[in-house]
JSON list of C-alpha atoms in Angstrom, two decimals:
[
{"chain": "A", "resi": 9, "resn": "UNK", "atom": "CA", "xyz": [-0.17, -0.17, -0.02]},
{"chain": "A", "resi": 10, "resn": "UNK", "atom": "CA", "xyz": [1.03, 3.49, -0.65]},
{"chain": "A", "resi": 11, "resn": "UNK", "atom": "CA", "xyz": [0.02, 6.31, 1.46]},
{"chain": "A", "resi": 12, "resn": "UNK", "atom": "CA", "xyz": [-1.42, 8.93, -0.85]},
{"chain": "A", "resi": 13, "resn": "UNK", "atom": "CA", "xyz": [-3.66, 11.95, -1.20]},
{"chain": "A", "resi": 14, "resn": "UNK", "atom": "CA", "xyz": [-5.47, 10.76, -4.27]},
{"chain": "A", "resi": 15, "resn": "UNK", "atom": "CA", "xyz": [-4.78, 9.94, -7.86]},
{"chain": "A", "resi": 16, "resn": "UNK", "atom": "CA", "xyz": [-3.54, 12.57, -10.39]},
{"chain": "A", "resi": 17, "resn": "UNK", "atom": "CA", "xyz": [-7.12, 12.70, -11.96]},
{"chain": "A", "resi": 18, "resn": "UNK", "atom": "CA", "xyz": [-8.44, 13.64, -8.42]},
{"chain": "A", "resi": 19, "resn": "UNK", "atom": "CA", "xyz": [-5.43, 15.85, -7.44]},
{"chain": "A", "resi": 20, "resn": "UNK", "atom": "CA", "xyz": [-5.85, 17.86, -10.51]},
{"chain": "A", "resi": 21, "resn": "UNK", "atom": "CA", "xyz": [-9.45, 18.30, -10.20]},
{"chain": "A", "resi": 22, "resn": "UNK", "atom": "CA", "xyz": [-8.57, 20.23, -6.94]},
{"chain": "A", "resi": 23, "resn": "UNK", "atom": "CA", "xyz": [-5.72, 22.37, -8.68]},
{"chain": "A", "resi": 24, "resn": "UNK", "atom": "CA", "xyz": [-7.79, 23.26, -11.53]},
{"chain": "A", "resi": 25, "resn": "UNK", "atom": "CA", "xyz": [-11.05, 24.25, -9.91]},
{"chain": "A", "resi": 26, "resn": "UNK", "atom": "CA", "xyz": [-9.44, 27.47, -8.36]},
{"chain": "A", "resi": 27, "resn": "UNK", "atom": "CA", "xyz": [-7.19, 28.17, -11.25]},
{"chain": "A", "resi": 28, "resn": "UNK", "atom": "CA", "xyz": [-6.73, 30.96, -13.96]},
{"chain": "A", "resi": 29, "resn": "UNK", "atom": "CA", "xyz": [-3.98, 31.89, -16.21]},
{"chain": "A", "resi": 30, "resn": "UNK", "atom": "CA", "xyz": [-2.68, 34.40, -13.71]},
{"chain": "A", "resi": 31, "resn": "UNK", "atom": "CA", "xyz": [-2.72, 32.33, -10.83]},
{"chain": "A", "resi": 32, "resn": "UNK", "atom": "CA", "xyz": [-1.78, 28.78, -11.48]},
{"chain": "A", "resi": 33, "resn": "UNK", "atom": "CA", "xyz": [1.88, 28.36, -10.04]},
{"chain": "A", "resi": 34, "resn": "UNK", "atom": "CA", "xyz": [0.93, 25.40, -8.34]},
{"chain": "A", "resi": 35, "resn": "UNK", "atom": "CA", "xyz": [-0.39, 23.71, -11.44]},
{"chain": "A", "resi": 36, "resn": "UNK", "atom": "CA", "xyz": [3.03, 24.44, -13.12]},
{"chain": "A", "resi": 37, "resn": "UNK", "atom": "CA", "xyz": [4.96, 23.27, -10.02]},
{"chain": "A", "resi": 38, "resn": "UNK", "atom": "CA", "xyz": [3.02, 19.74, -10.03]},
{"chain": "A", "resi": 39, "resn": "UNK", "atom": "CA", "xyz": [3.42, 19.45, -13.62]},
{"chain": "A", "resi": 40, "resn": "UNK", "atom": "CA", "xyz": [7.19, 19.91, -13.43]},
{"chain": "A", "resi": 41, "resn": "UNK", "atom": "CA", "xyz": [7.31, 17.21, -10.44]},
{"chain": "A", "resi": 42, "resn": "UNK", "atom": "CA", "xyz": [5.39, 14.88, -12.42]},
{"chain": "A", "resi": 43, "resn": "UNK", "atom": "CA", "xyz": [7.51, 15.39, -15.34]},
{"chain": "A", "resi": 44, "resn": "UNK", "atom": "CA", "xyz": [10.68, 14.81, -13.14]},
{"chain": "A", "resi": 45, "resn": "UNK", "atom": "CA", "xyz": [8.97, 11.67, -11.74]},
{"chain": "A", "resi": 46, "resn": "UNK", "atom": "CA", "xyz": [8.59, 10.21, -15.26]},
{"chain": "A", "resi": 47, "resn": "UNK", "atom": "CA", "xyz": [12.02, 11.06, -16.53]},
{"chain": "A", "resi": 48, "resn": "UNK", "atom": "CA", "xyz": [13.36, 9.10, -13.37]},
{"chain": "A", "resi": 49, "resn": "UNK", "atom": "CA", "xyz": [11.31, 6.31, -14.02]},
{"chain": "A", "resi": 50, "resn": "UNK", "atom": "CA", "xyz": [12.54, 6.06, -17.50]},
{"chain": "A", "resi": 51, "resn": "UNK", "atom": "CA", "xyz": [16.13, 6.13, -16.36]},
{"chain": "A", "resi": 52, "resn": "UNK", "atom": "CA", "xyz": [15.39, 2.98, -14.19]},
{"chain": "A", "resi": 53, "resn": "UNK", "atom": "CA", "xyz": [13.50, 1.18, -17.01]},
{"chain": "A", "resi": 54, "resn": "UNK", "atom": "CA", "xyz": [16.07, 1.91, -19.33]},
{"chain": "A", "resi": 55, "resn": "UNK", "atom": "CA", "xyz": [18.77, 0.46, -17.03]},
{"chain": "A", "resi": 56, "resn": "UNK", "atom": "CA", "xyz": [16.62, -2.64, -16.83]},
{"chain": "A", "resi": 57, "resn": "UNK", "atom": "CA", "xyz": [16.31, -2.78, -20.50]},
{"chain": "A", "resi": 58, "resn": "UNK", "atom": "CA", "xyz": [20.14, -2.64, -20.96]},
{"chain": "A", "resi": 59, "resn": "UNK", "atom": "CA", "xyz": [20.21, -5.50, -18.44]},
{"chain": "A", "resi": 60, "resn": "UNK", "atom": "CA", "xyz": [17.85, -7.66, -19.90]},
{"chain": "A", "resi": 61, "resn": "UNK", "atom": "CA", "xyz": [19.74, -7.19, -23.35]},
{"chain": "A", "resi": 62, "resn": "UNK", "atom": "CA", "xyz": [16.56, -5.69, -24.79]},
{"chain": "A", "resi": 63, "resn": "UNK", "atom": "CA", "xyz": [17.82, -2.14, -25.18]},
{"chain": "A", "resi": 64, "resn": "UNK", "atom": "CA", "xyz": [17.08, -1.68, -29.08]},
{"chain": "A", "resi": 65, "resn": "UNK", "atom": "CA", "xyz": [17.00, 1.43, -31.49]},
{"chain": "A", "resi": 66, "resn": "UNK", "atom": "CA", "xyz": [13.93, 2.54, -32.72]},
{"chain": "A", "resi": 67, "resn": "UNK", "atom": "CA", "xyz": [13.87, 2.38, -36.50]},
{"chain": "A", "resi": 68, "resn": "UNK", "atom": "CA", "xyz": [11.48, 3.92, -39.07]},
{"chain": "A", "resi": 69, "resn": "UNK", "atom": "CA", "xyz": [9.87, 0.54, -40.03]},
{"chain": "A", "resi": 70, "resn": "UNK", "atom": "CA", "xyz": [8.31, 0.46, -36.54]},
{"chain": "A", "resi": 71, "resn": "UNK", "atom": "CA", "xyz": [6.80, 3.98, -36.98]},
{"chain": "A", "resi": 72, "resn": "UNK", "atom": "CA", "xyz": [5.61, 3.29, -40.68]},
{"chain": "A", "resi": 73, "resn": "UNK", "atom": "CA", "xyz": [3.92, 0.14, -39.42]},
{"chain": "A", "resi": 74, "resn": "UNK", "atom": "CA", "xyz": [2.03, 2.31, -36.71]},
{"chain": "A", "resi": 75, "resn": "UNK", "atom": "CA", "xyz": [1.19, 5.07, -39.22]},
{"chain": "A", "resi": 76, "resn": "UNK", "atom": "CA", "xyz": [-0.29, 2.55, -41.68]},
{"chain": "A", "resi": 77, "resn": "UNK", "atom": "CA", "xyz": [-2.63, 1.17, -39.02]},
{"chain": "A", "resi": 78, "resn": "UNK", "atom": "CA", "xyz": [-3.46, 4.73, -37.92]},
{"chain": "A", "resi": 79, "resn": "UNK", "atom": "CA", "xyz": [-4.68, 5.44, -41.49]},
{"chain": "A", "resi": 80, "resn": "UNK", "atom": "CA", "xyz": [-6.56, 2.24, -41.53]},
{"chain": "A", "resi": 81, "resn": "UNK", "atom": "CA", "xyz": [-8.14, 3.20, -38.34]},
{"chain": "A", "resi": 82, "resn": "UNK", "atom": "CA", "xyz": [-9.39, 6.60, -39.97]},
{"chain": "A", "resi": 83, "resn": "UNK", "atom": "CA", "xyz": [-10.33, 4.92, -43.09]},
{"chain": "A", "resi": 84, "resn": "UNK", "atom": "CA", "xyz": [-12.40, 2.26, -41.40]},
{"chain": "A", "resi": 85, "resn": "UNK", "atom": "CA", "xyz": [-13.95, 3.97, -38.29]},
{"chain": "A", "resi": 86, "resn": "UNK", "atom": "CA", "xyz": [-13.50, 7.81, -38.59]},
{"chain": "A", "resi": 87, "resn": "UNK", "atom": "CA", "xyz": [-13.91, 8.95, -42.18]},
{"chain": "A", "resi": 88, "resn": "UNK", "atom": "CA", "xyz": [-17.44, 10.02, -41.89]},
{"chain": "A", "resi": 89, "resn": "UNK", "atom": "CA", "xyz": [-17.08, 11.92, -38.61]},
{"chain": "A", "resi": 90, "resn": "UNK", "atom": "CA", "xyz": [-13.91, 13.66, -39.58]},
{"chain": "A", "resi": 91, "resn": "UNK", "atom": "CA", "xyz": [-15.70, 14.95, -42.64]},
{"chain": "A", "resi": 92, "resn": "UNK", "atom": "CA", "xyz": [-13.12, 17.09, -44.76]},
{"chain": "A", "resi": 93, "resn": "UNK", "atom": "CA", "xyz": [-10.75, 16.75, -41.91]},
{"chain": "A", "resi": 94, "resn": "UNK", "atom": "CA", "xyz": [-10.01, 13.44, -43.19]},
{"chain": "A", "resi": 95, "resn": "UNK", "atom": "CA", "xyz": [-7.50, 14.21, -45.84]},
{"chain": "A", "resi": 96, "resn": "UNK", "atom": "CA", "xyz": [-5.70, 16.91, -43.28]},
{"chain": "A", "resi": 97, "resn": "UNK", "atom": "CA", "xyz": [-5.00, 14.12, -40.91]},
{"chain": "A", "resi": 98, "resn": "UNK", "atom": "CA", "xyz": [-3.82, 11.68, -43.30]},
{"chain": "A", "resi": 99, "resn": "UNK", "atom": "CA", "xyz": [-1.60, 14.60, -44.92]},
{"chain": "A", "resi": 100, "resn": "UNK", "atom": "CA", "xyz": [-0.25, 15.20, -41.53]},
{"chain": "A", "resi": 101, "resn": "UNK", "atom": "CA", "xyz": [0.67, 11.57, -40.95]},
{"chain": "A", "resi": 102, "resn": "UNK", "atom": "CA", "xyz": [2.37, 11.49, -44.23]},
{"chain": "A", "resi": 103, "resn": "UNK", "atom": "CA", "xyz": [4.41, 14.65, -43.52]},
{"chain": "A", "resi": 104, "resn": "UNK", "atom": "CA", "xyz": [5.62, 13.43, -40.05]},
{"chain": "A", "resi": 105, "resn": "UNK", "atom": "CA", "xyz": [6.77, 9.93, -41.68]},
{"chain": "A", "resi": 106, "resn": "UNK", "atom": "CA", "xyz": [8.80, 11.90, -44.12]},
{"chain": "A", "resi": 107, "resn": "UNK", "atom": "CA", "xyz": [10.17, 14.15, -41.67]},
{"chain": "A", "resi": 108, "resn": "UNK", "atom": "CA", "xyz": [11.41, 11.24, -39.48]},
{"chain": "A", "resi": 109, "resn": "UNK", "atom": "CA", "xyz": [13.10, 9.48, -42.37]},
{"chain": "A", "resi": 110, "resn": "UNK", "atom": "CA", "xyz": [16.74, 9.59, -42.00]},
{"chain": "A", "resi": 111, "resn": "UNK", "atom": "CA", "xyz": [17.28, 10.87, -38.67]},
{"chain": "A", "resi": 112, "resn": "UNK", "atom": "CA", "xyz": [18.08, 9.01, -35.22]},
{"chain": "A", "resi": 113, "resn": "UNK", "atom": "CA", "xyz": [14.94, 8.16, -33.21]},
{"chain": "A", "resi": 114, "resn": "UNK", "atom": "CA", "xyz": [16.33, 7.28, -30.06]},
{"chain": "A", "resi": 115, "resn": "UNK", "atom": "CA", "xyz": [16.05, 3.77, -28.16]},
{"chain": "A", "resi": 116, "resn": "UNK", "atom": "CA", "xyz": [13.10, 1.41, -27.41]},
{"chain": "A", "resi": 117, "resn": "UNK", "atom": "CA", "xyz": [12.97, 0.45, -23.63]},
{"chain": "A", "resi": 118, "resn": "UNK", "atom": "CA", "xyz": [10.49, -0.96, -21.28]},
{"chain": "A", "resi": 119, "resn": "UNK", "atom": "CA", "xyz": [7.88, 1.78, -20.78]},
{"chain": "A", "resi": 120, "resn": "UNK", "atom": "CA", "xyz": [4.67, 2.06, -18.74]},
{"chain": "A", "resi": 121, "resn": "UNK", "atom": "CA", "xyz": [2.51, 1.55, -21.80]},
{"chain": "A", "resi": 122, "resn": "UNK", "atom": "CA", "xyz": [-0.75, 3.09, -20.47]},
{"chain": "A", "resi": 123, "resn": "UNK", "atom": "CA", "xyz": [0.21, 6.21, -18.41]},
{"chain": "A", "resi": 124, "resn": "UNK", "atom": "CA", "xyz": [-2.44, 8.66, -17.59]},
{"chain": "A", "resi": 125, "resn": "UNK", "atom": "CA", "xyz": [-3.57, 10.75, -14.49]},
{"chain": "A", "resi": 126, "resn": "UNK", "atom": "CA", "xyz": [-5.37, 7.76, -13.12]},
{"chain": "A", "resi": 127, "resn": "UNK", "atom": "CA", "xyz": [-2.09, 5.65, -12.90]},
{"chain": "A", "resi": 128, "resn": "UNK", "atom": "CA", "xyz": [-0.18, 8.27, -10.61]},
{"chain": "A", "resi": 129, "resn": "UNK", "atom": "CA", "xyz": [-0.80, 8.88, -6.95]},
{"chain": "A", "resi": 130, "resn": "UNK", "atom": "CA", "xyz": [0.11, 12.12, -5.46]},
{"chain": "A", "resi": 131, "resn": "UNK", "atom": "CA", "xyz": [1.89, 11.57, -2.02]},
{"chain": "A", "resi": 132, "resn": "UNK", "atom": "CA", "xyz": [3.43, 14.11, 0.30]},
{"chain": "A", "resi": 133, "resn": "UNK", "atom": "CA", "xyz": [6.73, 13.78, -1.35]},
{"chain": "A", "resi": 134, "resn": "UNK", "atom": "CA", "xyz": [5.63, 13.85, -5.00]},
{"chain": "A", "resi": 135, "resn": "UNK", "atom": "CA", "xyz": [4.27, 11.52, -7.37]},
{"chain": "A", "resi": 136, "resn": "UNK", "atom": "CA", "xyz": [4.07, 7.80, -7.40]},
{"chain": "A", "resi": 137, "resn": "UNK", "atom": "CA", "xyz": [3.43, 5.65, -10.79]},
{"chain": "A", "resi": 138, "resn": "UNK", "atom": "CA", "xyz": [1.36, 2.54, -10.50]},
{"chain": "A", "resi": 139, "resn": "UNK", "atom": "CA", "xyz": [-0.42, 0.01, -12.94]},
{"chain": "A", "resi": 140, "resn": "UNK", "atom": "CA", "xyz": [2.34, -1.49, -15.21]},
{"chain": "A", "resi": 141, "resn": "UNK", "atom": "CA", "xyz": [0.08, -3.90, -16.73]},
{"chain": "A", "resi": 142, "resn": "UNK", "atom": "CA", "xyz": [-0.03, -1.87, -20.15]},
{"chain": "A", "resi": 143, "resn": "UNK", "atom": "CA", "xyz": [-3.16, -1.05, -22.14]},
{"chain": "A", "resi": 144, "resn": "UNK", "atom": "CA", "xyz": [-5.91, -3.56, -21.36]},
{"chain": "A", "resi": 145, "resn": "UNK", "atom": "CA", "xyz": [-7.37, -3.76, -24.52]},
{"chain": "A", "resi": 146, "resn": "UNK", "atom": "CA", "xyz": [-4.11, -5.12, -26.28]},
{"chain": "A", "resi": 147, "resn": "UNK", "atom": "CA", "xyz": [-2.73, -8.46, -26.30]},
{"chain": "A", "resi": 148, "resn": "UNK", "atom": "CA", "xyz": [0.01, -9.60, -23.72]},
{"chain": "A", "resi": 149, "resn": "UNK", "atom": "CA", "xyz": [2.31, -9.85, -26.40]},
{"chain": "A", "resi": 150, "resn": "UNK", "atom": "CA", "xyz": [1.69, -6.24, -27.73]},
{"chain": "A", "resi": 151, "resn": "UNK", "atom": "CA", "xyz": [1.96, -4.97, -24.13]},
{"chain": "A", "resi": 152, "resn": "UNK", "atom": "CA", "xyz": [5.43, -6.48, -23.75]},
{"chain": "A", "resi": 153, "resn": "UNK", "atom": "CA", "xyz": [6.79, -4.72, -26.73]},
{"chain": "A", "resi": 154, "resn": "UNK", "atom": "CA", "xyz": [9.45, -2.14, -25.94]},
{"chain": "A", "resi": 155, "resn": "UNK", "atom": "CA", "xyz": [8.65, 1.24, -27.34]},
{"chain": "A", "resi": 156, "resn": "UNK", "atom": "CA", "xyz": [10.02, 4.78, -27.37]},
{"chain": "A", "resi": 157, "resn": "UNK", "atom": "CA", "xyz": [9.64, 6.58, -23.92]},
{"chain": "A", "resi": 158, "resn": "UNK", "atom": "CA", "xyz": [8.16, 9.41, -25.66]},
{"chain": "A", "resi": 159, "resn": "UNK", "atom": "CA", "xyz": [4.98, 7.25, -25.87]},
{"chain": "A", "resi": 160, "resn": "UNK", "atom": "CA", "xyz": [4.57, 7.73, -22.10]},
{"chain": "A", "resi": 161, "resn": "UNK", "atom": "CA", "xyz": [5.14, 11.37, -22.28]},
{"chain": "A", "resi": 162, "resn": "UNK", "atom": "CA", "xyz": [2.57, 11.70, -25.02]},
{"chain": "A", "resi": 163, "resn": "UNK", "atom": "CA", "xyz": [0.04, 9.92, -23.32]},
{"chain": "A", "resi": 164, "resn": "UNK", "atom": "CA", "xyz": [0.40, 11.94, -20.17]},
{"chain": "A", "resi": 165, "resn": "UNK", "atom": "CA", "xyz": [0.13, 15.07, -22.06]},
{"chain": "A", "resi": 166, "resn": "UNK", "atom": "CA", "xyz": [-3.06, 13.87, -23.38]},
{"chain": "A", "resi": 167, "resn": "UNK", "atom": "CA", "xyz": [-4.35, 12.91, -20.09]},
{"chain": "A", "resi": 168, "resn": "UNK", "atom": "CA", "xyz": [-3.59, 16.41, -18.84]},
{"chain": "A", "resi": 169, "resn": "UNK", "atom": "CA", "xyz": [-5.56, 17.87, -21.67]},
{"chain": "A", "resi": 170, "resn": "UNK", "atom": "CA", "xyz": [-8.44, 15.55, -20.92]},
{"chain": "A", "resi": 171, "resn": "UNK", "atom": "CA", "xyz": [-8.52, 16.64, -17.10]},
{"chain": "A", "resi": 172, "resn": "UNK", "atom": "CA", "xyz": [-8.52, 20.41, -18.06]},
{"chain": "A", "resi": 173, "resn": "UNK", "atom": "CA", "xyz": [-11.00, 20.34, -20.64]},
{"chain": "A", "resi": 174, "resn": "UNK", "atom": "CA", "xyz": [-13.33, 17.75, -18.83]},
{"chain": "A", "resi": 175, "resn": "UNK", "atom": "CA", "xyz": [-13.83, 20.16, -16.08]},
{"chain": "A", "resi": 176, "resn": "UNK", "atom": "CA", "xyz": [-14.78, 22.99, -18.54]},
{"chain": "A", "resi": 177, "resn": "UNK", "atom": "CA", "xyz": [-12.37, 25.60, -16.56]},
{"chain": "A", "resi": 178, "resn": "UNK", "atom": "CA", "xyz": [-12.10, 28.97, -17.61]},
{"chain": "A", "resi": 179, "resn": "UNK", "atom": "CA", "xyz": [-9.25, 29.90, -20.04]},
{"chain": "A", "resi": 180, "resn": "UNK", "atom": "CA", "xyz": [-8.65, 26.14, -20.44]},
{"chain": "A", "resi": 181, "resn": "UNK", "atom": "CA", "xyz": [-6.46, 26.36, -23.66]},
{"chain": "A", "resi": 182, "resn": "UNK", "atom": "CA", "xyz": [-4.03, 28.65, -21.81]},
{"chain": "A", "resi": 183, "resn": "UNK", "atom": "CA", "xyz": [-3.85, 26.60, -18.90]},
{"chain": "A", "resi": 184, "resn": "UNK", "atom": "CA", "xyz": [-3.52, 23.37, -20.79]},
{"chain": "A", "resi": 185, "resn": "UNK", "atom": "CA", "xyz": [-0.43, 24.82, -22.54]},
{"chain": "A", "resi": 186, "resn": "UNK", "atom": "CA", "xyz": [0.85, 26.07, -19.07]},
{"chain": "A", "resi": 187, "resn": "UNK", "atom": "CA", "xyz": [0.56, 22.73, -17.70]},
{"chain": "A", "resi": 188, "resn": "UNK", "atom": "CA", "xyz": [1.82, 20.72, -20.50]},
{"chain": "A", "resi": 189, "resn": "UNK", "atom": "CA", "xyz": [4.81, 23.08, -20.85]},
{"chain": "A", "resi": 190, "resn": "UNK", "atom": "CA", "xyz": [5.62, 22.78, -17.23]},
{"chain": "A", "resi": 191, "resn": "UNK", "atom": "CA", "xyz": [5.45, 18.76, -17.61]},
{"chain": "A", "resi": 192, "resn": "UNK", "atom": "CA", "xyz": [7.91, 18.78, -20.46]},
{"chain": "A", "resi": 193, "resn": "UNK", "atom": "CA", "xyz": [10.25, 21.22, -18.74]},
{"chain": "A", "resi": 194, "resn": "UNK", "atom": "CA", "xyz": [10.10, 18.93, -15.72]},
{"chain": "A", "resi": 195, "resn": "UNK", "atom": "CA", "xyz": [10.87, 15.70, -18.02]},
{"chain": "A", "resi": 196, "resn": "UNK", "atom": "CA", "xyz": [13.63, 17.07, -20.19]},
{"chain": "A", "resi": 197, "resn": "UNK", "atom": "CA", "xyz": [15.46, 19.09, -17.74]},
{"chain": "A", "resi": 198, "resn": "UNK", "atom": "CA", "xyz": [15.59, 15.88, -15.52]},
{"chain": "A", "resi": 199, "resn": "UNK", "atom": "CA", "xyz": [16.58, 14.00, -18.37]},
{"chain": "A", "resi": 200, "resn": "UNK", "atom": "CA", "xyz": [19.48, 16.28, -19.14]},
{"chain": "A", "resi": 201, "resn": "UNK", "atom": "CA", "xyz": [20.75, 16.00, -15.57]},
{"chain": "A", "resi": 202, "resn": "UNK", "atom": "CA", "xyz": [20.66, 12.44, -15.64]},
{"chain": "A", "resi": 203, "resn": "UNK", "atom": "CA", "xyz": [22.87, 12.35, -18.47]},
{"chain": "A", "resi": 204, "resn": "UNK", "atom": "CA", "xyz": [20.81, 9.44, -20.34]},
{"chain": "A", "resi": 205, "resn": "UNK", "atom": "CA", "xyz": [21.03, 8.58, -23.91]},
{"chain": "A", "resi": 206, "resn": "UNK", "atom": "CA", "xyz": [17.65, 6.97, -24.64]},
{"chain": "A", "resi": 207, "resn": "UNK", "atom": "CA", "xyz": [16.13, 10.09, -26.31]},
{"chain": "A", "resi": 208, "resn": "UNK", "atom": "CA", "xyz": [16.88, 11.48, -29.76]},
{"chain": "A", "resi": 209, "resn": "UNK", "atom": "CA", "xyz": [17.65, 15.33, -30.23]},
{"chain": "A", "resi": 210, "resn": "UNK", "atom": "CA", "xyz": [15.05, 17.79, -29.31]},
{"chain": "A", "resi": 211, "resn": "UNK", "atom": "CA", "xyz": [13.84, 18.60, -32.73]},
{"chain": "A", "resi": 212, "resn": "UNK", "atom": "CA", "xyz": [13.03, 14.80, -33.50]},
{"chain": "A", "resi": 213, "resn": "UNK", "atom": "CA", "xyz": [11.57, 14.36, -29.92]},
{"chain": "A", "resi": 214, "resn": "UNK", "atom": "CA", "xyz": [9.06, 17.47, -30.87]},
{"chain": "A", "resi": 215, "resn": "UNK", "atom": "CA", "xyz": [8.24, 15.36, -34.17]},
{"chain": "A", "resi": 216, "resn": "UNK", "atom": "CA", "xyz": [7.79, 12.05, -32.45]},
{"chain": "A", "resi": 217, "resn": "UNK", "atom": "CA", "xyz": [5.54, 13.54, -29.57]},
{"chain": "A", "resi": 218, "resn": "UNK", "atom": "CA", "xyz": [3.18, 14.91, -32.15]},
{"chain": "A", "resi": 219, "resn": "UNK", "atom": "CA", "xyz": [3.07, 11.44, -33.79]},
{"chain": "A", "resi": 220, "resn": "UNK", "atom": "CA", "xyz": [2.45, 9.80, -30.66]},
{"chain": "A", "resi": 221, "resn": "UNK", "atom": "CA", "xyz": [-0.03, 12.17, -29.51]},
{"chain": "A", "resi": 222, "resn": "UNK", "atom": "CA", "xyz": [-1.90, 11.88, -32.84]},
{"chain": "A", "resi": 223, "resn": "UNK", "atom": "CA", "xyz": [-1.92, 8.08, -32.31]},
{"chain": "A", "resi": 224, "resn": "UNK", "atom": "CA", "xyz": [-3.43, 8.52, -28.61]},
{"chain": "A", "resi": 225, "resn": "UNK", "atom": "CA", "xyz": [-6.01, 11.12, -29.79]},
{"chain": "A", "resi": 226, "resn": "UNK", "atom": "CA", "xyz": [-7.31, 9.02, -32.77]},
{"chain": "A", "resi": 227, "resn": "UNK", "atom": "CA", "xyz": [-8.00, 6.02, -30.42]},
{"chain": "A", "resi": 228, "resn": "UNK", "atom": "CA", "xyz": [-9.59, 8.69, -28.08]},
{"chain": "A", "resi": 229, "resn": "UNK", "atom": "CA", "xyz": [-11.85, 9.69, -30.93]},
{"chain": "A", "resi": 230, "resn": "UNK", "atom": "CA", "xyz": [-12.75, 6.22, -31.71]},
{"chain": "A", "resi": 231, "resn": "UNK", "atom": "CA", "xyz": [-13.56, 5.48, -28.21]},
{"chain": "A", "resi": 232, "resn": "UNK", "atom": "CA", "xyz": [-15.83, 8.59, -27.37]},
{"chain": "A", "resi": 233, "resn": "UNK", "atom": "CA", "xyz": [-17.72, 7.90, -30.67]},
{"chain": "A", "resi": 234, "resn": "UNK", "atom": "CA", "xyz": [-18.48, 4.44, -29.45]},
{"chain": "A", "resi": 235, "resn": "UNK", "atom": "CA", "xyz": [-19.13, 5.00, -25.66]},
{"chain": "A", "resi": 236, "resn": "UNK", "atom": "CA", "xyz": [-19.06, 8.45, -24.83]},
{"chain": "A", "resi": 237, "resn": "UNK", "atom": "CA", "xyz": [-20.23, 10.71, -27.43]},
{"chain": "A", "resi": 238, "resn": "UNK", "atom": "CA", "xyz": [-20.90, 13.64, -25.16]},
{"chain": "A", "resi": 239, "resn": "UNK", "atom": "CA", "xyz": [-16.99, 13.89, -24.70]},
{"chain": "A", "resi": 240, "resn": "UNK", "atom": "CA", "xyz": [-16.22, 13.74, -28.31]},
{"chain": "A", "resi": 241, "resn": "UNK", "atom": "CA", "xyz": [-15.30, 17.67, -28.16]},
{"chain": "A", "resi": 242, "resn": "UNK", "atom": "CA", "xyz": [-12.12, 16.75, -26.20]},
{"chain": "A", "resi": 243, "resn": "UNK", "atom": "CA", "xyz": [-10.42, 14.77, -28.70]},
{"chain": "A", "resi": 244, "resn": "UNK", "atom": "CA", "xyz": [-11.94, 16.63, -31.23]},
{"chain": "A", "resi": 245, "resn": "UNK", "atom": "CA", "xyz": [-10.29, 19.77, -30.20]},
{"chain": "A", "resi": 246, "resn": "UNK", "atom": "CA", "xyz": [-6.96, 17.99, -29.37]},
{"chain": "A", "resi": 247, "resn": "UNK", "atom": "CA", "xyz": [-6.79, 16.70, -32.84]},
{"chain": "A", "resi": 248, "resn": "UNK", "atom": "CA", "xyz": [-7.44, 20.43, -34.18]},
{"chain": "A", "resi": 249, "resn": "UNK", "atom": "CA", "xyz": [-4.42, 21.64, -32.08]},
{"chain": "A", "resi": 250, "resn": "UNK", "atom": "CA", "xyz": [-2.06, 18.84, -33.22]},
{"chain": "A", "resi": 251, "resn": "UNK", "atom": "CA", "xyz": [-2.96, 19.36, -36.74]},
{"chain": "A", "resi": 252, "resn": "UNK", "atom": "CA", "xyz": [-1.78, 23.01, -36.51]},
{"chain": "A", "resi": 253, "resn": "UNK", "atom": "CA", "xyz": [1.70, 21.93, -35.03]},
{"chain": "A", "resi": 254, "resn": "UNK", "atom": "CA", "xyz": [4.59, 22.55, -37.63]},
{"chain": "A", "resi": 255, "resn": "UNK", "atom": "CA", "xyz": [5.99, 18.87, -38.76]}
]
């Protein structure tokens, strides 16, 4: 048992209820600590991956396979709901694939695999990460696959977005940007201090984070269409913001 003050989902509700863009120092501070916690976790998982001799380079073929699956998901399940945005999403994925060709993509390590705010606990000293069983709808074999640690980073960025927009807080877009920037600063600053080498250079990290967030948001879009249509605006707006980012 871990003594805690609630999950991240619960904790962020309390932080966000009283927030505004001119008074959210605690939101930024907690996001930074959460990013630092994840970077330290990835350091330990990278060490485990090296010891088990499964520390491998991420290659473009792996990303191309995932992009093909995303395009199939869009064509089979999302084409009617996306409407004119369909071709924009396909074009974005194609541009990302081209931009990632011929560059170093970093390493694949053991990752959490299903990281979101319900998978972290707030303690008196920081954050603890729990539930390492991976995404429940995937096979055990898929869950065991090593992956880019940036997949966890992207998943938490999407979870922060969900928490902020689910509460319909005022100035939610600005607060989301502050929280996500705080999280990324905490993660990358800690990574740099640790002297680790499992990530690619920063410009490539940015491209991979966009790709992995698109991957996450498209599955969110599919889920909400099927089970919670009242929540569809959250992944819809998230998708729109990602499409506007430069590749």
